[in-house]
Amino acid sequence: MITENHRFIFEEHIPEYKLAGRANHPEDTLVEAGGVKIGAGCPIAVMAGPCAVESAESIERIAEQVKAAGAGILRGGSYKPRTSPYSFQGLREEGLAYLKNAGRANGMPVISELVSEKDMDLFTDNVDLIQIGARNMQNFALLKAVGRIGKPVLLKRGTGATIDEWIMAAEYILAEGNPNVILCERGIRTFEYATRNTMDLAVVPIIKEKTHLPIVIDPSHATGNWKYVEPVALAAVAAGADGLLIEVHDDPDAAASDGMQSIKPERFAELMDKARLVAKAVGREI
Amino acid sequence: MITENHRFIFEEHIPEYKLAGRANHPEDTLVEAGGVKIGAGCPIAVMAGPCAVESAESIERIAEQVKAAGAGILRGGSYKPRTSPYSFQGLREEGLAYLKNAGRANGMPVISELVSEKDMDLFTDNVDLIQIGARNMQNFALLKAVGRIGKPVLLKRGTGATIDEWIMAAEYILAEGNPNVILCERGIRTFEYATRNTMDLAVVPIIKEKTHLPIVIDPSHATGNWKYVEPVALAAVAAGADGLLIEVHDDPDAAASDGMQSIKPERFAELMDKARLVAKAVGREI
Amino acid sequence: MITENHRFIFEEHIPEYKLAGRANHPEDTLVEAGGVKIGAGCPIAVMAGPCAVESAESIERIAEQVKAAGAGILRGGSYKPRTSPYSFQGLREEGLAYLKNAGRANGMPVISELVSEKDMDLFTDNVDLIQIGARNMQNFALLKAVGRIGKPVLLKRGTGATIDEWIMAAEYILAEGNPNVILCERGIRTFEYATRNTMDLAVVPIIKEKTHLPIVIDPSHATGNWKYVEPVALAAVAAGADGLLIEVHDDPDAAASDGMQSIKPERFAELMDKARLVAKAVGREI
Amino acid sequence: MITENHRFIFEEHIPEYKLAGRANHPEDTLVEAGGVKIGAGCPIAVMAGPCAVESAESIERIAEQVKAAGAGILRGGSYKPRTSPYSFQGLREEGLAYLKNAGRANGMPVISELVSEKDMDLFTDNVDLIQIGARNMQNFALLKAVGRIGKPVLLKRGTGATIDEWIMAAEYILAEGNPNVILCERGIRTFEYATRNTMDLAVVPIIKEKTHLPIVIDPSHATGNWKYVEPVALAAVAAGADGLLIEVHDDPDAAASDGMQSIKPERFAELMDKARLVAKAVGREI
């Protein structure tokens, strides 16, 4: 009989994920990035900072603020993949140096997005956690390249990618020998236009069930609107996420990129206070 | 300039919702159903029970169990809209009576889905909260009909409906004179097939921002899989939902409908214990 | 192995459609509406007219124009399901009379949308082909009601409905005893916003393969933009559609509803000339 | 007022595409690949061949067959981006040589997909038209790289990409100095699972309206099912497409990749005969 549940018939046919799957690797993987451990049982890792590194001063100022509020890892894009070639593309090499310095000055490991294999050395030298962005989730040449190094990788889900494809993209990295993969959901593309993307929080239990990898949630890109970041971040913690990736800027209106979805440092501090309470309610720490 | 945020340009053009909108009605609406108040500031209302009423005995047994675990309202479908005309269509009039009795015996108001204007009298006599299902969200004849009565109405979002359309559907009910409308998200249809639908939890802050109506989350239909119901329910509470609608069955494998997404009573009790902690963390009760 | 084609695994599990399916009914069904035959082997049926009947004069004027260009059936909505309760809702009973008169005066059967069972008598008296709109595709009470009468029914696909659900909705009508069902695609809802909906033309061969029912394409709602109506209409003819449903208005800017997607009569005449050539190229007539 | 057409409000805010847009470049661009001209006014270019080059013999055999049926360009993937790292990844350098030889032997230019900047020299030496696949549509490093060479580029739309993003991806190539860009639609990802993707044929008039670039349609990936390839191909021709990209294999069941959507040479010949008639009906040749 046809039923509304017939989608689930798929399940039987979905293959094991040789390396990412639970079947061959029952224990949870913990990934360490610059001294911060991320994964099941660890405190929830909060990665915060501006969408893009804009200057040495601004990244240092924001780093101090997010550190003070309790963030463990500093984020900041320096090679920005933008829809238009005429949008701000990032400070590149210079920005990475600013990011690293701001991180060091505050005792925080740093995460930044890699968009081309050519920049790999620069990233292995300057960055603690390499982000592969949604647009490159199936850039298999890039996935294989980060699979051949030892640095931990945070792999964002493509906005048009199924969970199966996302796990298989992680499999590309793992298959090259790099076991340090973190998955990060940032919302998928749907017909709804009240938000930039639609956050699919069911991925948290699904990734936990199917894989042994840590799962991080990015409420900033998922909603695209600073007003919705806090409730979605709290929801992610309640659902069991191992980390949060949040855009924070002290002058969002003047941000070079994604200002609308960035929250101010004082709001971030409030979010952290609330997130600690929710984390405690579900038996975790931040 | 084109930006990834250009979707938000819409916002300027979106009209006020005359009756549902915050602009003309700043205070939160509390809806009372059979003595249970639902809305901002009230304890989170938990509506639980089987997808379909199957017999007098089973609905009574499940009612006792969900009541014991802390549910405030008993759910049970008796007129089932099914994709196939050959699927079980519900016990109809008989089922409504069983539901009402089970509710009365346990001191619980009851909610059930109305699918045709013809059955209105039966519903006003037997049911405390009338559910309009996702498939009928834009059945405007039915919306107007429930707008002309005084009973509270829980309006589910269509799986293919935008938030704007959903609020406008509520506006149809309000415009006929019935102010007692509760909105209920049950997931939207996307390309992802690991879940039955994709839960869009950003609706919680969006509905709170744009309207004054209570918002309830249904994690059972959103995920379609009992394993994912608890984390998504906890996420909904953390996001600020005013209520939960959860399918509970003591023998899911034998359920007449939607067994795969129904949780057992003992699991429901655990979910309630956890939900209480999360609710407390965000300043609410259950 | 997981493959990109694993979606098709579903196929094995999809049930026969008892009455709509080819398995039990290999020959194509031809539906006759007011003397016009619609289905495989017949000339392509073109249904044209305004979105809404606005006055006796305007519907008569447009009827003459579309008749002159070769349309076989006159369309015009008189009970309009609108997203907002404050939008124009149609001329109702009065409009149906105008439509019938305009059709009679030009020797054209008429099609109009039924939104409530209450109006059934009015429709059986005045309309040759009853349209069930996208929003009511799973209003099963309404489907059963039109299943109990003999009039032909054109069932639009819901913008969020799968092909399986659409065929099953037809099954509801067939199961009540009415064999005269025509399916009509009007686009589905996707993330793309350059068009109102996304036209899914693969439905033409799919419906032909799985069912014996006629399939009609509505390029007006699918695109939402008069500029794209002609190329999509020609594409539908080339794909094998049995009919077209097209919105035509002689003053689109002043139209009460959907002016942006309505084409002018002179443009409709050009479209018909081109469609005749394409029809001939694929072995059909118009 | 809110209306169902409010999506179109966007239009006003969409920026000019500096180089891809019609505004600054009113005349249609014709792209020449190995002697075959593609674009408005030219005969419809048909690119056909297997999904993947499998051996020297098979690509030669298929090349002869598609040439005999009227194809102008030979396709064959040699670097295959696959969802799983364990799927067949292509014959790589060896395959490109086989493809080139098969093309030369039959007087056909060849098209193949480039997945990494590293292979650029190999592609400029062996391939007449470089394909950028859907997964790499926003791999901006790769887009810039093909923008710096003179070879024509066929840019596929990402399955989760909006038309705006797709045109902006073309803008990346144009902005680097390569004016020879062809756009190719291969279907987008939606909730419908009866086909692999949903073909969005409205892109043909939209691309013609907004840009001056040629538009090619790939009915094989769009449908994912050989049974639906012909009607969708004919529809594309009727809609005004400048080319078709079709997978042909003489033993689909044994194909290394995508066998289900490949048509046999004899069926391809029939498709070509029908496509010629439809092309003629809309004033084009093949």
Coordinates of C-alpha atoms in Angstrom, one line a residue, chain D residues 12-274:
Chain D
E12 CA 12.9 45.6 -9.3
H13 CA 15.8 44.9 -7.0
I14 CA 17.7 42.5 -9.1
P15 CA 20.8 44.2 -10.4
E16 CA 22.0 44.3 -13.9
Y17 CA 24.4 41.5 -14.7
K18 CA 27.2 43.7 -16.0
L19 CA 28.5 41.4 -18.7
A20 CA 25.9 38.6 -18.9
G21 CA 22.9 40.9 -19.1
R22 CA 21.1 42.1 -22.1
A23 CA 21.1 45.7 -20.9
N24 CA 24.8 46.2 -21.9
H25 CA 24.9 43.7 -24.6
P26 CA 21.6 43.5 -26.6
E27 CA 22.7 41.2 -29.4
D28 CA 22.7 37.4 -28.9
T29 CA 26.1 35.8 -28.4
L30 CA 27.1 33.0 -30.6
V31 CA 29.6 30.6 -29.2
E32 CA 31.8 28.5 -31.6
A33 CA 33.1 25.2 -30.4
G34 CA 35.3 23.3 -32.8
G35 CA 33.6 24.8 -35.8
V36 CA 30.0 24.3 -34.5
K37 CA 28.2 27.6 -33.8
I38 CA 25.7 27.6 -30.8
G39 CA 23.2 30.3 -30.1
A40 CA 20.2 32.2 -31.3
G41 CA 19.6 31.9 -35.0
C42 CA 22.0 29.0 -35.4
P43 CA 20.8 25.4 -35.9
I44 CA 20.0 23.7 -32.6
A45 CA 23.3 22.1 -31.4
V46 CA 22.9 18.5 -30.3
M47 CA 25.6 17.1 -28.0
A48 CA 25.3 13.4 -27.4
G49 CA 27.3 10.5 -26.1
P50 CA 27.7 8.4 -23.0
C51 CA 27.7 9.7 -19.5
A52 CA 31.3 8.4 -19.1
V53 CA 33.9 7.3 -21.6
E54 CA 34.4 3.6 -20.8
S55 CA 36.8 2.4 -23.5
A56 CA 38.3 3.5 -26.8
E57 CA 36.0 1.0 -28.6
S58 CA 32.8 2.0 -26.9
I59 CA 33.2 5.7 -27.4
E60 CA 34.1 5.3 -31.0
R61 CA 31.1 3.0 -31.6
I62 CA 28.7 5.5 -29.9
A63 CA 30.3 8.4 -31.7
E64 CA 29.6 6.9 -35.0
Q65 CA 26.0 6.2 -34.0
V66 CA 25.2 9.6 -32.7
K67 CA 26.9 11.3 -35.6
A68 CA 24.8 9.2 -38.0
A69 CA 21.7 10.3 -36.2
G70 CA 22.7 14.0 -36.6
A71 CA 24.5 14.9 -33.4
G72 CA 27.0 17.7 -33.9
I73 CA 29.1 17.4 -30.7
L74 CA 30.3 14.3 -28.9
R75 CA 30.0 14.2 -25.1
G76 CA 31.7 11.9 -22.7
G77 CA 32.8 12.3 -19.1
S78 CA 36.3 11.3 -18.2
Y79 CA 36.6 12.9 -14.7
K80 CA 33.4 12.0 -13.0
P81 CA 32.3 13.8 -9.9
R82 CA 30.3 11.1 -8.0
T83 CA 28.4 11.3 -4.8
S84 CA 30.4 8.4 -3.4
P85 CA 34.2 8.2 -3.4
Y86 CA 33.8 4.5 -4.1
S87 CA 31.9 4.9 -7.4
F88 CA 33.6 4.8 -10.8
Q89 CA 35.5 8.1 -11.1
G90 CA 36.3 8.1 -14.8
L91 CA 39.2 7.0 -17.1
R92 CA 40.8 10.5 -16.6
E93 CA 43.7 11.4 -19.0
E94 CA 43.2 8.1 -20.9
G95 CA 39.5 8.7 -21.4
L96 CA 40.1 12.2 -22.7
A97 CA 42.4 10.8 -25.4
Y98 CA 39.8 8.2 -26.4
L99 CA 37.1 10.9 -26.6
K100 CA 39.2 13.2 -28.7
N101 CA 40.1 10.4 -31.1
A102 CA 36.5 9.3 -31.4
G103 CA 35.5 12.9 -32.1
R104 CA 38.2 13.4 -34.7
A105 CA 37.4 10.2 -36.4
N106 CA 33.8 11.4 -36.9
G107 CA 34.4 15.0 -37.5
M108 CA 32.8 16.0 -34.2
P109 CA 34.1 18.5 -31.6
V110 CA 34.0 17.1 -28.1
I111 CA 32.7 18.2 -24.7
S112 CA 33.8 16.9 -21.3
E113 CA 33.6 18.0 -17.7
L114 CA 36.5 19.7 -15.9
V115 CA 36.5 19.2 -12.2
S116 CA 39.9 20.6 -11.1
E117 CA 42.1 23.5 -12.2
K118 CA 45.0 21.1 -12.2
D119 CA 43.7 19.4 -15.3
M120 CA 43.3 22.6 -17.3
D121 CA 46.1 22.0 -19.7
L122 CA 44.8 18.5 -20.5
F123 CA 41.4 20.0 -21.3
T124 CA 42.6 22.9 -23.4
D125 CA 44.6 20.4 -25.4
N126 CA 41.9 17.7 -25.9
V127 CA 38.5 19.2 -25.5
D128 CA 36.6 21.7 -27.7
L129 CA 34.0 22.7 -25.1
I130 CA 34.7 22.6 -21.4
Q131 CA 31.8 21.6 -19.1
I132 CA 31.5 22.9 -15.6
G133 CA 29.2 20.6 -13.8
A134 CA 26.3 21.4 -11.5
R135 CA 28.3 20.5 -8.3
N136 CA 30.9 23.1 -9.3
M137 CA 28.6 25.9 -10.4
Q138 CA 29.8 28.0 -7.4
N139 CA 33.3 26.7 -7.3
F140 CA 34.5 30.2 -8.0
A141 CA 38.2 29.3 -8.2
L142 CA 37.4 26.9 -11.1
L143 CA 35.1 29.5 -12.7
K144 CA 37.8 32.1 -12.6
A145 CA 40.3 29.6 -14.1
V146 CA 38.2 28.8 -17.1
G147 CA 37.5 32.5 -17.4
R148 CA 41.2 33.1 -18.0
I149 CA 41.4 30.7 -21.0
G150 CA 39.8 31.2 -24.4
K151 CA 38.0 27.9 -24.8
P152 CA 34.2 27.9 -24.7
V153 CA 32.6 26.8 -21.5
L154 CA 29.2 25.1 -20.9
L155 CA 28.1 26.0 -17.4
K156 CA 25.5 23.8 -15.8
R157 CA 23.0 25.1 -13.3
G158 CA 23.5 23.7 -9.8
T159 CA 20.5 21.6 -8.8
G160 CA 20.0 23.9 -5.8
A161 CA 20.9 27.2 -7.5
T162 CA 18.6 30.0 -8.4
I163 CA 18.6 31.5 -11.9
D164 CA 20.2 34.6 -10.5
E165 CA 23.0 32.7 -8.9
W166 CA 23.5 30.8 -12.2
I167 CA 23.8 33.9 -14.2
M168 CA 26.2 35.4 -11.6
A169 CA 28.3 32.3 -11.9
A170 CA 28.5 33.0 -15.7
E171 CA 29.5 36.5 -14.8
Y172 CA 32.5 35.1 -12.9
I173 CA 33.7 33.5 -16.1
L174 CA 32.9 36.6 -18.3
A175 CA 34.6 38.9 -15.8
E176 CA 37.9 37.1 -16.3
G177 CA 37.8 37.8 -20.0
N178 CA 36.3 34.7 -21.6
P179 CA 33.1 35.7 -23.5
N180 CA 32.3 32.1 -24.7
V181 CA 29.9 30.9 -22.1
I182 CA 26.9 28.6 -22.8
L183 CA 24.3 28.0 -20.0
C184 CA 22.9 24.5 -19.5
E185 CA 19.9 23.6 -17.4
R186 CA 19.7 20.0 -16.0
G187 CA 16.8 20.2 -13.6
I188 CA 16.5 21.4 -10.1
R189 CA 16.0 19.6 -6.8
T190 CA 12.4 19.6 -5.5
F191 CA 10.2 17.5 -3.3
E192 CA 9.0 15.4 -6.4
Y193 CA 10.6 12.0 -6.5
A194 CA 9.1 10.6 -9.7
T195 CA 12.0 12.1 -11.6
R196 CA 15.7 12.6 -10.6
N197 CA 15.3 16.4 -10.8
T198 CA 12.6 18.7 -11.9
M199 CA 13.2 20.3 -15.3
D200 CA 12.5 24.0 -15.2
L201 CA 11.9 24.8 -18.9
A202 CA 10.8 28.4 -18.1
V203 CA 14.6 29.1 -18.0
V204 CA 14.7 29.1 -21.7
P205 CA 12.7 32.4 -22.1
I206 CA 14.1 33.7 -18.9
I207 CA 17.7 33.3 -20.0
K208 CA 16.8 34.7 -23.4
E209 CA 15.2 37.8 -21.7
K210 CA 17.8 38.5 -19.1
T211 CA 21.0 37.5 -20.9
H212 CA 22.5 37.3 -24.4
L213 CA 24.0 33.8 -23.8
P214 CA 23.0 30.5 -25.5
I215 CA 20.9 28.1 -23.5
V216 CA 21.2 24.3 -23.7
I217 CA 18.9 21.8 -22.1
D218 CA 19.9 18.4 -20.7
P219 CA 16.8 16.2 -20.5
S220 CA 18.8 13.2 -19.3
H221 CA 19.8 14.5 -15.9
A222 CA 16.6 16.5 -15.5
T223 CA 14.4 13.4 -15.7
G224 CA 16.9 10.6 -14.8
N225 CA 14.8 8.2 -16.7
W226 CA 15.3 7.2 -20.4
K227 CA 11.5 6.9 -20.9
Y228 CA 11.0 10.7 -20.3
V229 CA 14.0 12.0 -22.3
E230 CA 12.3 12.3 -25.7
P231 CA 9.2 14.3 -24.6
V232 CA 11.3 16.6 -22.5
A233 CA 13.8 17.1 -25.3
L234 CA 11.0 18.0 -27.8
A235 CA 9.6 20.4 -25.2
A236 CA 13.0 22.1 -24.9
V237 CA 13.2 22.6 -28.6
A238 CA 9.6 24.0 -28.7
A239 CA 10.5 26.4 -25.9
G240 CA 13.3 27.8 -27.9
A241 CA 16.5 26.1 -26.5
D242 CA 19.7 26.6 -28.5
G243 CA 20.9 23.1 -27.9
L244 CA 20.4 19.7 -26.3
L245 CA 22.8 17.6 -24.2
I246 CA 21.7 14.0 -24.3
E247 CA 23.1 10.8 -22.8
V248 CA 23.3 7.9 -25.3
H249 CA 24.7 4.5 -24.6
D250 CA 24.4 1.3 -26.7
D251 CA 24.2 -0.9 -23.6
P252 CA 22.6 1.2 -20.8
D253 CA 22.3 -1.7 -18.4
A254 CA 26.0 -2.1 -18.4
A255 CA 26.9 1.6 -18.3
A256 CA 29.4 2.6 -15.7
S257 CA 27.3 5.5 -14.7
D258 CA 23.8 6.8 -15.2
G259 CA 22.6 3.9 -17.3
M260 CA 19.0 4.5 -16.3
Q261 CA 18.8 7.8 -18.0
S262 CA 20.7 6.9 -21.1
I263 CA 18.8 6.2 -24.4
K264 CA 19.9 3.7 -27.0
P265 CA 21.3 5.0 -30.3
E266 CA 18.2 3.8 -32.3
R267 CA 16.0 5.7 -29.9
F268 CA 18.2 8.7 -30.2
A269 CA 17.8 8.6 -34.0
E270 CA 14.0 8.6 -33.6
L271 CA 14.3 11.5 -31.1
M272 CA 16.3 13.5 -33.7
D273 CA 13.8 12.9 -36.4
K274 CA 11.0 14.2 -34.2

